[in-house]
Short mmCIF file of C-alpha atoms and ligand atoms in Angstrom, two decimals:
data_model
loop_
_atom_site.label_atom_id
_atom_site.label_comp_id
_atom_site.label_asym_id
_atom_site.label_seq_id
_atom_site.Cartn_x
_atom_site.Cartn_y
_atom_site.Cartn_z
CA MET J 1 -6.46 -49.15 -66.89
CA ASN J 2 -3.42 -47.38 -68.79
CA THR J 3 -4.13 -45.57 -72.41
CA SER J 4 -2.78 -46.50 -75.39
CA ILE J 5 -0.48 -44.42 -77.14
CA HIS J 6 -2.94 -44.30 -79.81
CA SER J 7 -5.71 -42.98 -77.39
CA PHE J 8 -3.15 -40.67 -75.56
CA TYR J 9 -2.18 -38.23 -78.58
CA SER J 10 -4.83 -37.16 -81.11
CA LEU J 11 -2.38 -36.43 -84.37
CA ASP J 12 -3.31 -35.87 -87.48
CA ASP J 13 -3.45 -39.01 -90.05
CA SER J 14 -0.14 -38.78 -91.55
CA LEU J 15 1.31 -38.55 -87.74
CA HIS J 16 -1.00 -40.76 -86.70
CA SER J 17 -0.10 -43.85 -89.75
CA ILE J 18 3.83 -42.64 -88.70
CA LEU J 19 3.39 -43.47 -85.69
CA THR J 20 1.44 -46.75 -86.14
CA ALA J 21 4.58 -47.98 -88.13
CA ILE J 22 6.76 -47.32 -86.13
CA CYS J 23 4.88 -49.33 -82.64
CA LYS J 24 4.29 -51.93 -85.55
CA SER J 25 8.27 -51.78 -86.29
CA SER J 26 9.24 -52.12 -82.77
CA ILE J 27 7.50 -54.60 -81.72
CA GLU J 28 8.82 -56.35 -84.83
CA ILE J 29 11.85 -55.68 -83.59
CA GLU J 30 11.72 -56.49 -79.86
CA LYS J 31 10.69 -59.74 -80.90
CA LYS J 32 13.63 -60.82 -82.76
CA VAL J 33 15.87 -58.77 -80.69
CA ARG J 34 14.20 -61.52 -77.25
CA PHE J 35 14.91 -64.71 -79.37
CA SER J 36 17.86 -63.70 -81.89
CA ALA J 37 19.98 -66.24 -79.56
CA LEU J 38 17.39 -69.00 -80.67
CA TYR J 39 17.15 -67.89 -84.13
CA GLN J 40 20.48 -67.28 -85.28
CA LEU J 41 20.34 -64.11 -85.14
CA HIS J 42 23.54 -63.31 -83.38
CA GLY J 43 26.38 -62.26 -85.20
CA ASN J 44 28.00 -60.06 -88.15
CA HIS J 45 25.84 -59.49 -91.71
CA SER J 46 28.77 -59.89 -94.61
CA SER J 47 28.48 -55.93 -95.40
CA GLN J 48 29.34 -52.98 -93.35
CA ASN J 49 27.20 -49.69 -93.37
CA THR J 50 28.24 -46.25 -94.65
CA SER J 51 30.04 -45.31 -91.09
CA GLY J 52 32.27 -48.25 -91.97
CA ASP J 53 30.70 -50.22 -88.74
CA ILE J 54 29.98 -54.28 -89.51
CA GLN J 55 26.64 -54.46 -89.55
CA LYS J 56 24.90 -56.72 -87.53
CA LYS J 57 22.09 -59.61 -89.44
CA LEU J 58 19.74 -57.61 -86.32
CA ASP J 59 21.09 -54.51 -87.87
CA VAL J 60 19.87 -55.22 -91.43
CA ILE J 61 16.24 -56.98 -90.52
CA SER J 62 15.54 -54.14 -88.58
CA ASN J 63 16.12 -52.24 -90.77
CA ASP J 64 14.23 -53.80 -93.07
CA ILE J 65 11.06 -53.67 -90.85
CA MET J 66 11.37 -49.88 -90.49
CA ILE J 67 11.55 -49.13 -93.90
CA TYR J 68 8.58 -51.45 -95.29
CA TYR J 69 6.48 -49.97 -92.42
CA LEU J 70 7.60 -46.53 -92.98
CA ILE J 71 7.08 -46.40 -96.72
CA HIS J 72 3.32 -48.33 -96.47
CA SER J 73 2.34 -45.58 -93.60
CA TYR J 74 1.67 -43.15 -96.79
CA ALA J 75 2.88 -40.75 -94.64
CA CYS J 76 6.61 -40.20 -95.18
CA ASN J 77 8.61 -38.57 -98.50
CA VAL J 78 12.01 -39.11 -97.25
CA LEU J 79 13.44 -42.03 -95.03
CA LEU J 80 17.16 -41.78 -93.41
CA SER J 81 18.14 -44.79 -92.31
CA GLU J 82 22.00 -44.95 -90.25
CA GLU J 83 22.10 -48.65 -92.21
CA ASN J 84 21.47 -46.83 -95.90
CA ASP J 85 24.57 -45.08 -97.68
CA GLU J 86 21.81 -42.95 -99.08
CA PRO J 87 18.39 -41.18 -98.40
CA ILE J 88 15.54 -43.52 -99.50
CA LEU J 89 12.91 -41.29 -101.51
CA VAL J 90 9.40 -43.00 -101.43
CA PRO J 91 7.79 -43.73 -104.23
CA ALA J 92 5.34 -41.43 -105.71
CA ASP J 93 2.35 -43.50 -105.13
CA LYS J 94 3.41 -44.32 -101.19
CA LYS J 95 4.24 -40.62 -100.54
CA GLY J 96 3.35 -38.06 -97.91
CA LYS J 97 5.03 -34.85 -96.06
CA TYR J 98 7.18 -36.28 -93.41
CA LEU J 99 10.99 -36.90 -93.29
CA VAL J 100 11.58 -39.61 -90.63
CA ALA J 101 15.86 -40.71 -89.88
CA PHE J 102 16.00 -43.15 -87.49
CA ASP J 103 18.69 -45.80 -86.51
CA PRO J 104 16.53 -49.27 -86.18
CA LEU J 105 18.67 -51.09 -83.92
CA ASP J 106 21.55 -48.63 -81.52
CA GLY J 107 23.89 -50.08 -79.78
CA SER J 108 24.01 -53.36 -81.78
CA SER J 109 27.92 -54.13 -80.54
CA ASN J 110 25.68 -55.31 -77.43
CA ILE J 111 23.64 -57.62 -79.50
CA ASP J 112 25.45 -60.99 -78.62
CA CYS J 113 26.25 -60.43 -75.52
CA ASN J 114 21.64 -60.16 -74.68
CA ALA J 115 22.50 -56.01 -72.75
CA PRO J 116 19.89 -53.38 -73.87
CA LEU J 117 19.42 -52.10 -77.16
CA GLY J 118 17.14 -49.19 -78.79
CA THR J 119 15.08 -47.71 -81.98
CA ILE J 120 15.57 -44.14 -82.02
CA PHE J 121 13.78 -42.07 -84.56
CA SER J 122 12.58 -38.23 -85.28
CA ILE J 123 9.61 -37.02 -87.38
CA SER J 124 9.96 -33.67 -89.54
CA GLU J 125 7.43 -32.32 -91.57
CA ASN J 126 8.75 -31.83 -95.06
CA ASP J 127 6.90 -30.03 -97.75
CA LYS J 128 9.32 -29.44 -100.14
CA ASN J 129 11.17 -33.01 -99.95
CA GLU J 130 14.44 -31.94 -98.62
CA ILE J 131 17.27 -34.02 -97.34
CA LEU J 132 18.53 -31.55 -94.42
CA LEU J 133 16.83 -30.74 -92.08
CA HIS J 134 17.56 -28.17 -89.19
CA GLY J 135 17.08 -30.18 -85.46
CA ASN J 136 14.79 -27.56 -84.76
CA ARG J 137 12.23 -28.74 -87.37
CA ILE J 138 11.42 -32.02 -85.32
CA LEU J 139 8.11 -32.56 -84.40
CA MET J 140 8.37 -35.69 -82.88
CA ALA J 141 11.20 -37.67 -81.01
CA GLY J 142 11.39 -41.10 -80.06
CA TYR J 143 13.33 -44.16 -79.14
CA VAL J 144 12.32 -47.75 -78.05
CA LEU J 145 14.25 -49.31 -75.50
CA TYR J 146 14.87 -53.33 -75.85
CA GLY J 147 15.79 -54.19 -71.73
CA PRO J 148 14.03 -55.96 -69.35
CA ASN J 149 10.96 -54.09 -70.34
CA THR J 150 10.20 -52.52 -73.43
CA GLU J 151 9.57 -49.00 -73.44
CA MET J 152 8.99 -45.97 -75.98
CA VAL J 153 9.64 -42.92 -74.89
CA ILE J 154 8.34 -39.98 -76.72
CA CYS J 155 8.78 -36.64 -77.24
CA TYR J 156 5.68 -34.48 -79.03
CA ASP J 157 4.37 -30.89 -78.38
CA ASN J 158 7.69 -30.65 -76.00
CA LYS J 159 6.58 -33.02 -73.11
CA VAL J 160 8.20 -36.22 -72.72
CA GLN J 161 5.62 -39.47 -72.11
CA ARG J 162 6.82 -43.19 -71.17
CA PHE J 163 4.66 -45.69 -72.63
CA MET J 164 5.41 -49.82 -71.97
CA LEU J 165 4.87 -52.13 -74.64
CA ASN J 166 2.28 -54.83 -72.73
CA GLU J 167 1.38 -58.96 -73.29
CA GLU J 168 -1.25 -57.60 -75.81
CA GLU J 169 1.07 -55.71 -77.33
CA THR J 170 0.07 -52.38 -76.86
CA PHE J 171 2.09 -49.57 -75.66
CA CYS J 172 0.76 -48.16 -72.60
CA HIS J 173 0.77 -45.20 -71.26
CA ILE J 174 2.81 -44.97 -67.86
CA GLY J 175 3.81 -41.36 -67.08
CA ARG J 176 5.51 -38.30 -68.11
CA MET J 177 9.18 -38.48 -68.02
CA ILE J 178 10.43 -36.73 -64.58
CA HIS J 179 14.41 -36.19 -64.63
CA GLY J 180 16.32 -37.64 -62.09
CA GLU J 181 18.95 -35.80 -59.61
CA LYS J 182 21.31 -39.27 -59.00
CA LYS J 183 25.52 -37.70 -59.52
CA ILE J 184 25.85 -40.55 -62.18
CA TYR J 185 28.33 -39.40 -65.28
CA SER J 186 27.95 -42.16 -68.12
CA ILE J 187 31.28 -42.33 -70.69
CA ASN J 188 33.61 -44.63 -72.51
CA GLU J 189 36.07 -44.54 -70.24
CA GLY J 190 38.67 -46.24 -72.20
CA ASN J 191 38.97 -43.33 -74.64
CA SER J 192 40.36 -40.91 -71.82
CA ASN J 193 44.09 -40.78 -72.96
CA HIS J 194 42.61 -38.94 -75.97
CA TRP J 195 40.55 -36.34 -74.04
CA TYR J 196 40.64 -33.05 -74.43
CA ALA J 197 41.53 -31.20 -71.31
CA ASP J 198 37.41 -29.75 -70.92
CA THR J 199 36.38 -33.52 -70.33
CA LYS J 200 38.93 -34.91 -68.49
CA MET J 201 38.54 -31.75 -66.14
CA PHE J 202 34.50 -32.19 -65.70
CA ILE J 203 35.02 -35.85 -65.49
CA ASP J 204 37.91 -35.19 -62.55
CA GLU J 205 35.33 -32.90 -61.08
CA CYS J 206 32.73 -35.65 -61.11
CA LYS J 207 35.33 -38.18 -59.25
CA LYS J 208 36.58 -35.48 -56.34
CA THR J 209 32.11 -34.93 -55.76
CA GLY J 210 31.36 -38.44 -55.16
CA TYR J 211 29.49 -39.52 -58.44
CA ALA J 212 28.82 -43.17 -59.98
CA ALA J 213 30.20 -44.31 -63.43
CA ARG J 214 27.67 -46.22 -65.33
CA TYR J 215 28.51 -46.88 -69.21
CA ILE J 216 26.23 -49.48 -71.05
CA GLY J 217 27.66 -48.72 -74.15
CA SER J 218 24.12 -48.47 -75.90
CA MET J 219 22.98 -44.86 -76.44
CA VAL J 220 19.57 -45.38 -75.43
CA ALA J 221 19.95 -47.19 -72.36
CA ASP J 222 22.51 -44.48 -71.71
CA VAL J 223 20.42 -41.90 -71.97
CA HIS J 224 17.37 -43.25 -70.75
CA ARG J 225 19.14 -44.20 -67.48
CA THR J 226 20.38 -40.45 -66.95
CA LEU J 227 16.94 -38.58 -68.15
CA LEU J 228 15.37 -41.40 -65.37
CA TYR J 229 18.05 -41.32 -62.54
CA GLY J 230 20.17 -38.32 -63.51
CA GLY J 231 23.73 -36.86 -64.43
CA VAL J 232 25.29 -36.95 -67.08
CA PHE J 233 26.27 -38.63 -70.12
CA SER J 234 28.59 -37.70 -72.86
CA TYR J 235 30.29 -39.38 -76.23
CA PRO J 236 33.11 -36.27 -76.69
CA ALA J 237 35.43 -35.24 -79.51
CA ASP J 238 38.54 -36.58 -78.60
CA LYS J 239 41.95 -36.55 -80.19
CA LYS J 240 41.41 -39.77 -81.93
CA ASN J 241 37.74 -39.03 -82.87
CA LYS J 242 37.37 -35.32 -83.38
CA GLN J 243 33.91 -35.56 -84.57
CA GLY J 244 33.00 -38.30 -81.50
CA LYS J 245 31.31 -40.82 -82.48
CA LEU J 246 27.65 -40.44 -82.63
CA ARG J 247 25.68 -39.60 -85.62
CA LEU J 248 24.06 -36.41 -85.52
CA LEU J 249 20.44 -36.99 -87.14
CA TYR J 250 20.24 -40.18 -85.94
CA GLU J 251 20.82 -40.66 -82.46
CA CYS J 252 21.94 -37.06 -81.20
CA PHE J 253 19.29 -34.70 -82.68
CA PRO J 254 16.20 -37.51 -81.04
CA MET J 255 17.40 -37.50 -78.38
CA ALA J 256 18.47 -33.51 -77.88
CA LYS J 257 15.01 -32.70 -78.23
CA ILE J 258 13.78 -35.49 -75.68
CA VAL J 259 16.51 -34.34 -73.33
CA GLU J 260 15.99 -30.59 -73.71
CA SER J 261 11.68 -31.26 -73.32
CA ALA J 262 12.61 -33.15 -70.56
CA GLY J 263 13.91 -29.64 -68.80
CA GLY J 264 17.85 -30.61 -69.58
CA ARG J 265 20.10 -29.86 -72.19
CA ALA J 266 22.43 -31.17 -74.68
CA ILE J 267 25.06 -28.90 -76.45
CA VAL J 268 28.27 -29.97 -78.51
CA GLY J 269 30.86 -29.16 -76.01
CA HIS J 270 34.40 -28.96 -76.76
CA ALA J 271 34.93 -25.35 -77.29
CA THR J 272 31.55 -24.94 -78.48
CA ASN J 273 28.57 -24.47 -75.94
CA GLN J 274 26.37 -25.02 -79.13
CA ARG J 275 22.75 -26.68 -78.49
CA ILE J 276 22.67 -29.90 -80.28
CA LEU J 277 19.92 -28.78 -81.83
CA ASP J 278 20.89 -25.77 -83.58
CA VAL J 279 23.80 -27.47 -85.41
CA MET J 280 23.00 -27.53 -89.54
CA PRO J 281 23.72 -30.97 -91.18
CA THR J 282 25.91 -30.18 -94.22
CA SER J 283 25.57 -34.71 -94.46
CA ILE J 284 23.63 -37.16 -93.93
CA HIS J 285 25.68 -39.36 -91.32
CA GLN J 286 27.99 -36.57 -90.04
CA ARG J 287 29.25 -37.27 -86.45
CA THR J 288 28.82 -34.51 -83.64
CA PRO J 289 30.65 -34.66 -79.94
CA ILE J 290 27.15 -34.91 -77.58
CA VAL J 291 27.80 -33.60 -73.48
CA LEU J 292 23.81 -33.99 -72.40
CA GLY J 293 22.29 -34.69 -69.17
CA SER J 294 20.29 -32.28 -66.77
CA ALA J 295 20.67 -28.36 -66.77
CA LYS J 296 22.61 -28.49 -63.67
CA GLU J 297 25.64 -31.25 -64.61
CA ILE J 298 25.68 -29.29 -68.38
CA GLU J 299 25.65 -25.59 -67.02
CA LYS J 300 28.56 -26.77 -64.71
CA TYR J 301 30.50 -29.12 -67.19
CA VAL J 302 29.86 -24.77 -69.47
CA CYS J 303 31.29 -23.18 -66.22
CA LEU J 304 34.70 -25.50 -66.02
CA SER J 305 35.50 -25.56 -69.27
CA SER J 306 34.78 -21.89 -69.82
CA LYS J 307 38.20 -21.86 -67.49
CA LEU J 308 40.69 -23.02 -69.44
P1 FDP V 401 26.90 -49.72 -81.02
O1 FDP V 401 28.50 -49.20 -81.95
O2 FDP V 401 27.09 -50.94 -80.57
O3 FDP V 401 26.04 -49.18 -82.08
O4 FDP V 401 26.86 -45.32 -81.96
C1 FDP V 401 26.70 -46.35 -81.83
C2 FDP V 401 26.97 -47.42 -80.17
O5 FDP V 401 26.79 -48.24 -80.18
C3 FDP V 401 25.73 -46.09 -79.40
O6 FDP V 401 25.00 -46.83 -79.38
C4 FDP V 401 26.79 -46.26 -78.33
O7 FDP V 401 26.45 -45.23 -77.32
C5 FDP V 401 28.07 -45.71 -78.44
O8 FDP V 401 28.16 -46.44 -80.10
C6 FDP V 401 29.29 -46.44 -78.28
O9 FDP V 401 30.72 -46.60 -78.24
P2 FDP V 401 31.61 -46.99 -77.93
O10 FDP V 401 31.67 -48.64 -77.90
O11 FDP V 401 33.02 -46.79 -78.50
O12 FDP V 401 31.39 -46.38 -75.82
#
């Protein structure tokens, strides 16, 4: 019998309530994702988010679900959503002491073709009601992968655990995340004309040394595979997108926390080998280049780019 996520961790009441809110949200989002084609939930919403992305109907629905449950956890004071232009300040009567940053439905350009999607989140203690917190303050980070199985991966206390959603709508522990060792690179090669020399050199080296290429274009699915099978995932800076594409607070901080706690590394790349978690955010929707994967792969990237 697998242990449920709630029995697995002994958390204080507030963290427990937030984790419950995230479980409830992802179970609802999972149903919307699973039946989206039947209930006309494919396609675009009539708006754009602050990053200029066209919002999908499911982006908006998933965001509303997350906000509702997190506010009603009575444990948060600030919510930062990739889909909201401004921080959400929780009303005084429902306020707690944690900040939660989240991307309610990552990889949403995959919705209409029935490819994997995910929810990404991080939770930080926030006694002073701040908006921009350093990545090193994250207490718990995780993601939910809506794939053939629905799986939640949680990083807490620097350990990464896997939980699978069962028929009774409970996330059940299936084991600790073990880093794979396969030789795989994962990057949007369609951008290669715009790449800087560091990315070009590293990917050329991967090709020369027998790596397989895998790219779903859904960060949760690509990072999950990178963790389980091994290799490297990158959304680098390039000549067109000087800050890459992925968002620091909603995507890169939580994934960096998870990857590092599973024994890997996550760095900015392109002339800086700074840890992603050491980047001090200056705005809630900022983007950052990222290279992440097993420690061995990142060492190889750092070593090659130091020759430039
Ligand atoms: P999407 O645009 O489908 O929401 O940042 C969002 C994201 O997906 C990531 O999940 C994914 O890794 C990346 O963008 C894919 O971007 P490209 O299509 O430019 O490769």
